[in-house]
PDB file of C-alpha atoms in Angstrom:
ATOM      1  CA  MET A   1     -12.956  43.221 -50.055  1.00  0.00           C
ATOM      2  CA  LYS A   2     -12.505  39.521 -50.560  1.00  0.00           C
ATOM      3  CA  LEU A   3     -15.568  37.485 -49.607  1.00  0.00           C
ATOM      4  CA  LYS A   4     -15.030  34.526 -47.344  1.00  0.00           C
ATOM      5  CA  LYS A   5     -15.754  31.282 -49.123  1.00  0.00           C
ATOM      6  CA  LYS A   6     -18.595  29.295 -47.627  1.00  0.00           C
ATOM      7  CA  VAL A   7     -17.595  25.896 -46.312  1.00  0.00           C
ATOM      8  CA  MET A   8     -19.944  22.995 -46.879  1.00  0.00           C
ATOM      9  CA  GLN A   9     -20.407  20.514 -44.060  1.00  0.00           C
ATOM     10  CA  THR A  10     -21.451  16.888 -44.494  1.00  0.00           C
ATOM     11  CA  GLN A  11     -23.790  15.264 -42.000  1.00  0.00           C
ATOM     12  CA  PHE A  12     -24.414  11.530 -42.060  1.00  0.00           C
ATOM     13  CA  VAL A  13     -27.761  10.403 -40.644  1.00  0.00           C
ATOM     14  CA  ARG A  14     -28.694   6.772 -40.102  1.00  0.00           C
ATOM     15  CA  VAL A  15     -32.409   6.066 -39.535  1.00  0.00           C
ATOM     16  CA  ILE A  16     -33.225   2.668 -38.034  1.00  0.00           C
ATOM     17  CA  TYR A  17     -36.846   1.512 -38.122  1.00  0.00           C
ATOM     18  CA  PRO A  18     -38.544  -1.894 -38.682  1.00  0.00           C
ATOM     19  CA  ILE A  19     -40.307  -0.777 -41.829  1.00  0.00           C
ATOM     20  CA  ASP A  20     -43.127  -2.846 -43.294  1.00  0.00           C
ATOM     21  CA  GLY A  21     -43.904  -1.241 -46.614  1.00  0.00           C
ATOM     22  CA  GLY A  22     -43.043   2.201 -47.946  1.00  0.00           C
ATOM     23  CA  ARG A  23     -39.742   4.038 -47.505  1.00  0.00           C
ATOM     24  CA  ILE A  24     -38.079   6.459 -45.100  1.00  0.00           C
ATOM     25  CA  THR A  25     -37.122   9.979 -46.192  1.00  0.00           C
ATOM     26  CA  LEU A  26     -36.001  13.068 -44.298  1.00  0.00           C
ATOM     27  CA  ARG A  27     -37.393  16.577 -44.271  1.00  0.00           C
ATOM     28  CA  ALA A  28     -35.294  19.442 -42.958  1.00  0.00           C
ATOM     29  CA  GLU A  29     -35.874  23.057 -41.977  1.00  0.00           C
ATOM     30  CA  GLU A  30     -34.439  24.467 -45.217  1.00  0.00           C
ATOM     31  CA  ASN A  31     -37.564  23.111 -46.934  1.00  0.00           C
ATOM     32  CA  TRP A  32     -40.046  21.140 -44.838  1.00  0.00           C
ATOM     33  CA  ASP A  33     -42.038  20.211 -47.966  1.00  0.00           C
ATOM     34  CA  SER A  34     -39.156  18.555 -49.822  1.00  0.00           C
ATOM     35  CA  ASN A  35     -38.123  14.926 -49.341  1.00  0.00           C
ATOM     36  CA  ILE A  36     -34.457  14.066 -48.860  1.00  0.00           C
ATOM     37  CA  GLU A  37     -33.964  10.572 -50.239  1.00  0.00           C
ATOM     38  CA  ALA A  38     -31.664   7.990 -48.680  1.00  0.00           C
ATOM     39  CA  ASN A  39     -28.257   7.407 -50.252  1.00  0.00           C
ATOM     40  CA  SER A  40     -28.379   3.759 -49.265  1.00  0.00           C
ATOM     41  CA  ILE A  41     -30.870   1.302 -47.759  1.00  0.00           C
ATOM     42  CA  ARG A  42     -29.770  -1.828 -45.907  1.00  0.00           C
ATOM     43  CA  GLU A  43     -31.038  -4.596 -43.638  1.00  0.00           C
ATOM     44  CA  ASN A  44     -34.194  -5.293 -45.679  1.00  0.00           C
ATOM     45  CA  GLY A  45     -35.130  -1.631 -45.671  1.00  0.00           C
ATOM     46  CA  CYS A  46     -34.763  -1.199 -41.910  1.00  0.00           C
ATOM     47  CA  VAL A  47     -31.647   1.010 -42.122  1.00  0.00           C
ATOM     48  CA  SER A  48     -31.792   4.145 -44.282  1.00  0.00           C
ATOM     49  CA  GLU A  49     -28.582   6.182 -44.596  1.00  0.00           C
ATOM     50  CA  PHE A  50     -28.476   9.829 -45.625  1.00  0.00           C
ATOM     51  CA  GLN A  51     -25.626  12.157 -46.554  1.00  0.00           C
ATOM     52  CA  ILE A  52     -26.659  15.801 -46.215  1.00  0.00           C
ATOM     53  CA  GLU A  53     -24.579  18.748 -47.446  1.00  0.00           C
ATOM     54  CA  THR A  54     -25.154  22.079 -45.713  1.00  0.00           C
ATOM     55  CA  GLU A  55     -23.422  25.367 -44.929  1.00  0.00           C
ATOM     56  CA  ARG A  56     -24.974  25.507 -41.468  1.00  0.00           C
ATOM     57  CA  PRO A  57     -23.304  24.296 -38.259  1.00  0.00           C
ATOM     58  CA  TYR A  58     -26.564  22.603 -37.248  1.00  0.00           C
ATOM     59  CA  PHE A  59     -30.066  21.975 -38.563  1.00  0.00           C
ATOM     60  CA  TYR A  60     -33.367  20.418 -37.488  1.00  0.00           C
ATOM     61  CA  PHE A  61     -34.995  17.571 -39.375  1.00  0.00           C
ATOM     62  CA  LYS A  62     -37.596  14.826 -39.143  1.00  0.00           C
ATOM     63  CA  PRO A  63     -37.925  11.350 -40.633  1.00  0.00           C
ATOM     64  CA  VAL A  64     -40.989  10.810 -42.791  1.00  0.00           C
ATOM     65  CA  LEU A  65     -42.496   7.437 -43.666  1.00  0.00           C
ATOM     66  CA  LEU A  66     -43.899   7.490 -47.207  1.00  0.00           C
ATOM     67  CA  ARG A  67     -46.493   4.771 -47.688  1.00  0.00           C
ATOM     68  CA  ASP A  68     -49.228   4.525 -50.346  1.00  0.00           C
ATOM     69  CA  GLY A  69     -48.763   8.170 -51.287  1.00  0.00           C
ATOM     70  CA  ILE A  70     -49.189   9.353 -47.691  1.00  0.00           C
ATOM     71  CA  ALA A  71     -46.461  11.142 -45.718  1.00  0.00           C
ATOM     72  CA  ILE A  72     -46.401  10.040 -42.073  1.00  0.00           C
ATOM     73  CA  TRP A  73     -44.206  12.261 -39.916  1.00  0.00           C
ATOM     74  CA  SER A  74     -42.294  10.802 -36.993  1.00  0.00           C
ATOM     75  CA  ARG A  75     -43.759  11.543 -33.564  1.00  0.00           C
ATOM     76  CA  GLY A  76     -42.168  13.840 -31.038  1.00  0.00           C
ATOM     77  CA  GLU A  77     -39.966  16.883 -31.514  1.00  0.00           C
ATOM     78  CA  ASN A  78     -37.636  17.627 -34.415  1.00  0.00           C
ATOM     79  CA  PHE A  79     -34.215  15.983 -34.351  1.00  0.00           C
ATOM     80  CA  LEU A  80     -31.098  18.142 -34.109  1.00  0.00           C
ATOM     81  CA  ALA A  81     -28.044  17.462 -36.278  1.00  0.00           C
ATOM     82  CA  VAL A  82     -24.759  19.187 -35.405  1.00  0.00           C
ATOM     83  CA  THR A  83     -22.559  19.223 -38.477  1.00  0.00           C
ATOM     84  CA  THR A  84     -19.357  19.922 -36.545  1.00  0.00           C
ATOM     85  CA  SER A  85     -19.447  16.314 -35.344  1.00  0.00           C
ATOM     86  CA  SER A  86     -17.854  13.760 -37.652  1.00  0.00           C
ATOM     87  CA  ALA A  87     -19.762  10.829 -36.153  1.00  0.00           C
ATOM     88  CA  PRO A  88     -22.915   9.633 -37.951  1.00  0.00           C
ATOM     89  CA  LEU A  89     -26.143  10.560 -36.193  1.00  0.00           C
ATOM     90  CA  GLU A  90     -28.138   7.402 -35.480  1.00  0.00           C
ATOM     91  CA  ILE A  91     -31.838   7.745 -34.661  1.00  0.00           C
ATOM     92  CA  HIS A  92     -34.732   5.359 -33.988  1.00  0.00           C
ATOM     93  CA  PRO A  93     -38.020   7.152 -34.786  1.00  0.00           C
ATOM     94  CA  HIS A  94     -41.585   6.036 -34.206  1.00  0.00           C
ATOM     95  CA  PHE A  95     -44.621   7.097 -36.227  1.00  0.00           C
ATOM     96  CA  ARG A  96     -47.722   6.049 -34.295  1.00  0.00           C
ATOM     97  CA  GLU A  97     -49.457   8.248 -31.736  1.00  0.00           C
ATOM     98  CA  ASP A  98     -47.864   7.773 -28.320  1.00  0.00           C
ATOM     99  CA  ALA A  99     -47.215  11.188 -26.847  1.00  0.00           C
ATOM    100  CA  HIS A 100     -46.429  10.037 -23.318  1.00  0.00           C
ATOM    101  CA  CYS A 101     -44.994   6.987 -21.601  1.00  0.00           C
ATOM    102  CA  SER A 102     -46.302   3.833 -23.210  1.00  0.00           C
ATOM    103  CA  VAL A 103     -46.084   1.806 -20.003  1.00  0.00           C
ATOM    104  CA  CYS A 104     -45.543   2.724 -16.367  1.00  0.00           C
ATOM    105  CA  GLU A 105     -46.357  -0.666 -14.959  1.00  0.00           C
ATOM    106  CA  LEU A 106     -46.218  -1.801 -11.333  1.00  0.00           C
ATOM    107  CA  MET A 107     -44.422  -5.123 -11.566  1.00  0.00           C
ATOM    108  CA  PRO A 108     -44.805  -8.185  -9.308  1.00  0.00           C
ATOM    109  CA  PRO A 109     -42.433  -7.963  -6.316  1.00  0.00           C
ATOM    110  CA  LEU A 110     -38.946  -9.442  -6.459  1.00  0.00           C
ATOM    111  CA  ALA A 111     -37.231 -10.854  -3.374  1.00  0.00           C
ATOM    112  CA  SER A 112     -33.729 -10.048  -2.173  1.00  0.00           C
ATOM    113  CA  SER A 113     -31.380 -12.711  -0.788  1.00  0.00           C
ATOM    114  CA  SER A 114     -32.710 -11.943   2.703  1.00  0.00           C
ATOM    115  CA  GLY A 115     -36.283 -12.557   1.558  1.00  0.00           C
ATOM    116  CA  ALA A 116     -37.357  -8.897   1.525  1.00  0.00           C
ATOM    117  CA  GLN A 117     -39.953  -8.209  -1.188  1.00  0.00           C
ATOM    118  CA  HIS A 118     -39.392  -5.143  -3.384  1.00  0.00           C
ATOM    119  CA  ARG A 119     -42.040  -3.524  -5.583  1.00  0.00           C
ATOM    120  CA  PHE A 120     -41.045  -1.427  -8.592  1.00  0.00           C
ATOM    121  CA  ARG A 121     -42.461   0.377 -11.603  1.00  0.00           C
ATOM    122  CA  VAL A 122     -40.976   0.390 -15.097  1.00  0.00           C
ATOM    123  CA  PHE A 123     -41.330   3.462 -17.312  1.00  0.00           C
ATOM    124  CA  LEU A 124     -40.964   2.757 -21.024  1.00  0.00           C
ATOM    125  CA  PRO A 125     -40.534   5.767 -23.325  1.00  0.00           C
ATOM    126  CA  PRO A 126     -42.796   6.542 -26.293  1.00  0.00           C
ATOM    127  CA  GLY A 127     -42.246   4.228 -29.245  1.00  0.00           C
ATOM    128  CA  TYR A 128     -40.792   1.360 -27.224  1.00  0.00           C
ATOM    129  CA  TYR A 129     -43.158  -1.245 -28.650  1.00  0.00           C
ATOM    130  CA  GLU A 130     -43.222   0.225 -32.162  1.00  0.00           C
ATOM    131  CA  ASN A 131     -39.513   0.541 -32.933  1.00  0.00           C
ATOM    132  CA  THR A 132     -38.291  -2.850 -31.796  1.00  0.00           C
ATOM    133  CA  LEU A 133     -34.771  -2.227 -33.137  1.00  0.00           C
ATOM    134  CA  LYS A 134     -33.884   0.301 -30.444  1.00  0.00           C
ATOM    135  CA  LYS A 135     -32.134  -0.493 -27.165  1.00  0.00           C
ATOM    136  CA  TYR A 136     -32.217   1.912 -24.232  1.00  0.00           C
ATOM    137  CA  PRO A 137     -30.067   3.076 -21.329  1.00  0.00           C
ATOM    138  CA  VAL A 138     -31.575   2.385 -17.910  1.00  0.00           C
ATOM    139  CA  LEU A 139     -31.933   4.719 -14.930  1.00  0.00           C
ATOM    140  CA  TYR A 140     -32.623   3.077 -11.563  1.00  0.00           C
ATOM    141  CA  MET A 141     -34.327   5.492  -9.149  1.00  0.00           C
ATOM    142  CA  HIS A 142     -34.984   5.055  -5.433  1.00  0.00           C
ATOM    143  CA  ASP A 143     -38.173   6.195  -3.656  1.00  0.00           C
ATOM    144  CA  GLY A 144     -40.063   4.887  -6.680  1.00  0.00           C
ATOM    145  CA  HIS A 145     -43.445   5.722  -5.134  1.00  0.00           C
ATOM    146  CA  ASN A 146     -42.634   9.438  -5.559  1.00  0.00           C
ATOM    147  CA  LEU A 147     -41.796   9.351  -9.264  1.00  0.00           C
ATOM    148  CA  PHE A 148     -45.026   9.193 -11.254  1.00  0.00           C
ATOM    149  CA  PHE A 149     -48.402   9.064  -9.502  1.00  0.00           C
ATOM    150  CA  LYS A 150     -49.917  11.443  -6.945  1.00  0.00           C
ATOM    151  CA  GLU A 151     -51.869   8.683  -5.232  1.00  0.00           C
ATOM    152  CA  GLU A 152     -48.585   6.909  -4.415  1.00  0.00           C
ATOM    153  CA  ALA A 153     -46.371   9.906  -3.654  1.00  0.00           C
ATOM    154  CA  PHE A 154     -45.586  11.389  -0.258  1.00  0.00           C
ATOM    155  CA  VAL A 155     -48.295  14.031   0.505  1.00  0.00           C
ATOM    156  CA  GLY A 156     -49.346  13.739  -3.155  1.00  0.00           C
ATOM    157  CA  ASN A 157     -46.283  15.494  -4.591  1.00  0.00           C
ATOM    158  CA  THR A 158     -44.553  13.540  -7.362  1.00  0.00           C
ATOM    159  CA  TRP A 159     -41.183  14.228  -8.935  1.00  0.00           C
ATOM    160  CA  ARG A 160     -42.985  14.443 -12.311  1.00  0.00           C
ATOM    161  CA  THR A 161     -40.351  12.163 -13.752  1.00  0.00           C
ATOM    162  CA  ASP A 162     -42.186  11.409 -17.000  1.00  0.00           C
ATOM    163  CA  GLU A 163     -42.809  15.135 -17.600  1.00  0.00           C
ATOM    164  CA  VAL A 164     -39.155  16.020 -17.004  1.00  0.00           C
ATOM    165  CA  LEU A 165     -37.996  13.300 -19.380  1.00  0.00           C
ATOM    166  CA  ASN A 166     -40.416  14.589 -22.011  1.00  0.00           C
ATOM    167  CA  VAL A 167     -39.042  18.151 -21.701  1.00  0.00           C
ATOM    168  CA  LEU A 168     -35.419  16.984 -21.876  1.00  0.00           C
ATOM    169  CA  ASP A 169     -36.250  14.905 -24.941  1.00  0.00           C
ATOM    170  CA  LYS A 170     -37.823  17.944 -26.625  1.00  0.00           C
ATOM    171  CA  MET A 171     -34.600  19.853 -25.959  1.00  0.00           C
ATOM    172  CA  ASN A 172     -32.554  17.033 -27.533  1.00  0.00           C
ATOM    173  CA  ALA A 173     -30.725  17.062 -24.190  1.00  0.00           C
ATOM    174  CA  ILE A 174     -30.875  13.344 -23.413  1.00  0.00           C
ATOM    175  CA  GLU A 175     -31.310   9.992 -25.049  1.00  0.00           C
ATOM    176  CA  GLU A 176     -34.610   8.270 -24.335  1.00  0.00           C
ATOM    177  CA  VAL A 177     -34.272   6.085 -21.277  1.00  0.00           C
ATOM    178  CA  ILE A 178     -36.029   3.293 -19.393  1.00  0.00           C
ATOM    179  CA  VAL A 179     -36.672   4.254 -15.764  1.00  0.00           C
ATOM    180  CA  VAL A 180     -36.997   1.668 -13.009  1.00  0.00           C
ATOM    181  CA  GLY A 181     -38.485   3.130  -9.829  1.00  0.00           C
ATOM    182  CA  ILE A 182     -37.958   0.928  -6.765  1.00  0.00           C
ATOM    183  CA  HIS A 183     -40.450   1.337  -3.915  1.00  0.00           C
ATOM    184  CA  PRO A 184     -38.829   1.234  -0.463  1.00  0.00           C
ATOM    185  CA  ASN A 185     -40.076  -0.999   2.326  1.00  0.00           C
ATOM    186  CA  ASP A 186     -38.357   0.991   5.093  1.00  0.00           C
ATOM    187  CA  ARG A 187     -36.054   3.635   3.622  1.00  0.00           C
ATOM    188  CA  MET A 188     -34.429   4.350   7.009  1.00  0.00           C
ATOM    189  CA  ILE A 189     -33.150   0.772   6.972  1.00  0.00           C
ATOM    190  CA  GLU A 190     -32.628   0.068   3.259  1.00  0.00           C
ATOM    191  CA  TYR A 191     -30.950   3.393   2.465  1.00  0.00           C
ATOM    192  CA  THR A 192     -28.536   3.468   5.434  1.00  0.00           C
ATOM    193  CA  SER A 193     -25.790   1.285   6.873  1.00  0.00           C
ATOM    194  CA  PRO A 194     -25.873  -1.677   7.196  1.00  0.00           C
ATOM    195  CA  GLY A 195     -29.244  -2.201   5.474  1.00  0.00           C
ATOM    196  CA  TYR A 196     -28.083  -0.871   2.139  1.00  0.00           C
ATOM    197  CA  GLU A 197     -25.710  -3.828   1.781  1.00  0.00           C
ATOM    198  CA  ASP A 198     -28.640  -6.229   1.259  1.00  0.00           C
ATOM    199  CA  TYR A 199     -30.474  -3.645  -0.853  1.00  0.00           C
ATOM    200  CA  ASP A 200     -27.585  -3.086  -3.258  1.00  0.00           C
ATOM    201  CA  ARG A 201     -27.137  -6.838  -3.742  1.00  0.00           C
ATOM    202  CA  PHE A 202     -30.826  -7.000  -4.641  1.00  0.00           C
ATOM    203  CA  LEU A 203     -30.327  -4.305  -7.294  1.00  0.00           C
ATOM    204  CA  VAL A 204     -27.289  -6.003  -8.814  1.00  0.00           C
ATOM    205  CA  GLU A 205     -28.132  -9.689  -8.435  1.00  0.00           C
ATOM    206  CA  MET A 206     -31.918  -9.702  -8.887  1.00  0.00           C
ATOM    207  CA  LEU A 207     -33.417  -6.521 -10.307  1.00  0.00           C
ATOM    208  CA  LYS A 208     -30.916  -5.559 -13.005  1.00  0.00           C
ATOM    209  CA  PRO A 209     -30.721  -9.093 -14.495  1.00  0.00           C
ATOM    210  CA  PHE A 210     -34.543  -9.169 -14.543  1.00  0.00           C
ATOM    211  CA  ILE A 211     -34.756  -5.805 -16.343  1.00  0.00           C
ATOM    212  CA  ASP A 212     -32.031  -6.699 -18.859  1.00  0.00           C
ATOM    213  CA  ALA A 213     -33.747 -10.009 -19.652  1.00  0.00           C
ATOM    214  CA  LYS A 214     -37.259  -8.573 -20.023  1.00  0.00           C
ATOM    215  CA  TYR A 215     -36.549  -5.299 -21.862  1.00  0.00           C
ATOM    216  CA  ARG A 216     -34.298  -4.077 -24.678  1.00  0.00           C
ATOM    217  CA  THR A 217     -31.551  -2.458 -22.641  1.00  0.00           C
ATOM    218  CA  LEU A 218     -28.003  -1.241 -23.136  1.00  0.00           C
ATOM    219  CA  ALA A 219     -26.635  -3.224 -20.229  1.00  0.00           C
ATOM    220  CA  GLY A 220     -23.088  -1.867 -19.797  1.00  0.00           C
ATOM    221  CA  PRO A 221     -22.062   0.540 -17.007  1.00  0.00           C
ATOM    222  CA  SER A 222     -21.810   3.536 -19.339  1.00  0.00           C
ATOM    223  CA  ASN A 223     -25.546   3.148 -20.020  1.00  0.00           C
ATOM    224  CA  THR A 224     -26.649   2.224 -16.488  1.00  0.00           C
ATOM    225  CA  ALA A 225     -27.286   4.931 -13.894  1.00  0.00           C
ATOM    226  CA  VAL A 226     -28.568   5.061 -10.328  1.00  0.00           C
ATOM    227  CA  MET A 227     -30.218   8.126  -8.794  1.00  0.00           C
ATOM    228  CA  GLY A 228     -31.876   9.223  -5.579  1.00  0.00           C
ATOM    229  CA  SER A 229     -32.673  12.140  -3.292  1.00  0.00           C
ATOM    230  CA  SER A 230     -31.930  12.629   0.413  1.00  0.00           C
ATOM    231  CA  LEU A 231     -31.320   9.126   1.780  1.00  0.00           C
ATOM    232  CA  GLY A 232     -31.892   7.916  -1.783  1.00  0.00           C
ATOM    233  CA  GLY A 233     -28.800   9.924  -2.737  1.00  0.00           C
ATOM    234  CA  VAL A 234     -26.844   8.218   0.022  1.00  0.00           C
ATOM    235  CA  VAL A 235     -27.740   4.733  -1.146  1.00  0.00           C
ATOM    236  CA  SER A 236     -27.057   5.783  -4.757  1.00  0.00           C
ATOM    237  CA  PHE A 237     -23.526   6.769  -3.752  1.00  0.00           C
ATOM    238  CA  TYR A 238     -22.966   3.513  -1.903  1.00  0.00           C
ATOM    239  CA  VAL A 239     -24.400   1.295  -4.650  1.00  0.00           C
ATOM    240  CA  GLY A 240     -22.491   3.106  -7.385  1.00  0.00           C
ATOM    241  CA  TRP A 241     -19.233   3.045  -5.464  1.00  0.00           C
ATOM    242  CA  GLN A 242     -19.427  -0.620  -4.499  1.00  0.00           C
ATOM    243  CA  TRP A 243     -20.635  -1.723  -7.944  1.00  0.00           C
ATOM    244  CA  SER A 244     -18.954   0.677 -10.363  1.00  0.00           C
ATOM    245  CA  GLU A 245     -18.593  -2.154 -12.878  1.00  0.00           C
ATOM    246  CA  VAL A 246     -22.416  -2.204 -13.018  1.00  0.00           C
ATOM    247  CA  PHE A 247     -23.427   1.448 -12.491  1.00  0.00           C
ATOM    248  CA  GLY A 248     -21.258   3.915 -14.402  1.00  0.00           C
ATOM    249  CA  LYS A 249     -23.253   7.026 -13.475  1.00  0.00           C
ATOM    250  CA  ILE A 250     -24.527   8.210 -10.087  1.00  0.00           C
ATOM    251  CA  ALA A 251     -26.803  11.145  -9.222  1.00  0.00           C
ATOM    252  CA  CYS A 252     -27.090  12.145  -5.552  1.00  0.00           C
ATOM    253  CA  LEU A 253     -29.650  14.913  -4.953  1.00  0.00           C
ATOM    254  CA  SER A 254     -29.715  16.763  -1.609  1.00  0.00           C
ATOM    255  CA  SER A 255     -28.062  13.754  -0.016  1.00  0.00           C
ATOM    256  CA  THR A 256     -28.010  13.408   3.779  1.00  0.00           C
ATOM    257  CA  PHE A 257     -24.503  12.102   4.378  1.00  0.00           C
ATOM    258  CA  THR A 258     -23.845  11.356   8.069  1.00  0.00           C
ATOM    259  CA  THR A 259     -21.783   8.872  10.043  1.00  0.00           C
ATOM    260  CA  ARG A 260     -24.834   6.612  10.120  1.00  0.00           C
ATOM    261  CA  THR A 261     -25.683   6.776   6.439  1.00  0.00           C
ATOM    262  CA  ILE A 262     -22.320   6.012   4.856  1.00  0.00           C
ATOM    263  CA  CYS A 263     -18.959   4.635   5.872  1.00  0.00           C
ATOM    264  CA  CYS A 264     -16.332   6.676   4.025  1.00  0.00           C
ATOM    265  CA  SER A 265     -13.609   4.269   5.101  1.00  0.00           C
ATOM    266  CA  ALA A 266     -15.124   1.755   2.662  1.00  0.00           C
ATOM    267  CA  CYS A 267     -14.452   4.195  -0.183  1.00  0.00           C
ATOM    268  CA  ARG A 268     -10.823   5.090   0.518  1.00  0.00           C
ATOM    269  CA  PRO A 269      -9.207   1.728  -0.301  1.00  0.00           C
ATOM    270  CA  ASN A 270     -11.318   1.322  -3.453  1.00  0.00           C
ATOM    271  CA  PRO A 271     -10.450   4.131  -5.897  1.00  0.00           C
ATOM    272  CA  LYS A 272     -12.670   4.460  -8.952  1.00  0.00           C
ATOM    273  CA  GLU A 273     -11.327   5.599 -12.303  1.00  0.00           C
ATOM    274  CA  LYS A 274     -14.393   5.514 -14.558  1.00  0.00           C
ATOM    275  CA  LEU A 275     -17.262   6.516 -12.301  1.00  0.00           C
ATOM    276  CA  ARG A 276     -19.269   9.647 -13.152  1.00  0.00           C
ATOM    277  CA  PHE A 277     -20.768  11.219 -10.062  1.00  0.00           C
ATOM    278  CA  THR A 278     -23.317  14.078  -9.880  1.00  0.00           C
ATOM    279  CA  SER A 279     -24.233  15.696  -6.567  1.00  0.00           C
ATOM    280  CA  THR A 280     -26.590  18.580  -5.793  1.00  0.00           C
ATOM    281  CA  ALA A 281     -27.527  20.509  -2.687  1.00  0.00           C
ATOM    282  CA  ALA A 282     -29.008  24.008  -2.560  1.00  0.00           C
ATOM    283  CA  GLY A 283     -26.857  25.285  -5.416  1.00  0.00           C
ATOM    284  CA  PRO A 284     -26.081  24.113  -8.969  1.00  0.00           C
ATOM    285  CA  ALA A 285     -25.283  20.493  -9.683  1.00  0.00           C
ATOM    286  CA  THR A 286     -21.679  19.424 -10.054  1.00  0.00           C
ATOM    287  CA  THR A 287     -20.540  16.478 -12.142  1.00  0.00           C
ATOM    288  CA  THR A 288     -17.235  14.799 -11.415  1.00  0.00           C
ATOM    289  CA  LYS A 289     -15.370  11.930 -12.986  1.00  0.00           C
ATOM    290  CA  LEU A 290     -13.766  10.461  -9.893  1.00  0.00           C
ATOM    291  CA  PRO A 291      -9.989   9.948 -10.188  1.00  0.00           C
ATOM    292  CA  ALA A 292      -7.937   7.182  -8.691  1.00  0.00           C
ATOM    293  CA  ALA A 293      -7.028   7.850  -5.069  1.00  0.00           C
TER     294      ALA A 293
END
């Protein structure tokens, strides 16, 4: 019987980190005690590029900072490399202890064009202040008082947003993201017609420019999402539909669509070709890339 020849796969890994002394290596699951040295180092040592040959379709690895004879492992879970992808894997590790969100700060209120004051919190993922070379996608979430802290949440039940993000990160299921949680003043007004017209202008004209100026964000629509539940899902749909050049992804959870909450006639003459829309009710979530009407 003729044995099938093993096929070697090549995985390119690019590690970006503002190094100040020492060098970056990789360690992989084939031998966690052995350093894999970079094939090239650029940008004053801040970009280390690796070319890894393997027979496996995927493997787990971690960056290691070698400094003064000490191996400092990157924080968080192992990274996953899928060798069937031809694109280089680009990662931005951090090495200092910061197991949870580094900041979940309640910011000073911003005013909309009508003068309404809006409070909001900003969640920054672990490593934000250490690895200053990384930019992040941004998720804007309504009902911001329910996202993080029991003392702010309705009847003390939060959405455990930081915990969920941590689990998804461990699964290598998502890219780390900045979350902006906007506190409502009166959700029955701001999240329904016609109040959401002033609210969405606040998001686009005031809040998003503020966030993009203050933090290291990926500002394009493909990296900007809006999400909400119940009436928050309604206003997410409206904001995303009206401003698809700003918000490229929408998540509407258990949304309460009624004749009061949304005017479908506003949607029909404005087909969207590049808007990704996720909606959930009692069953599984569905994700749709909306076609032109």
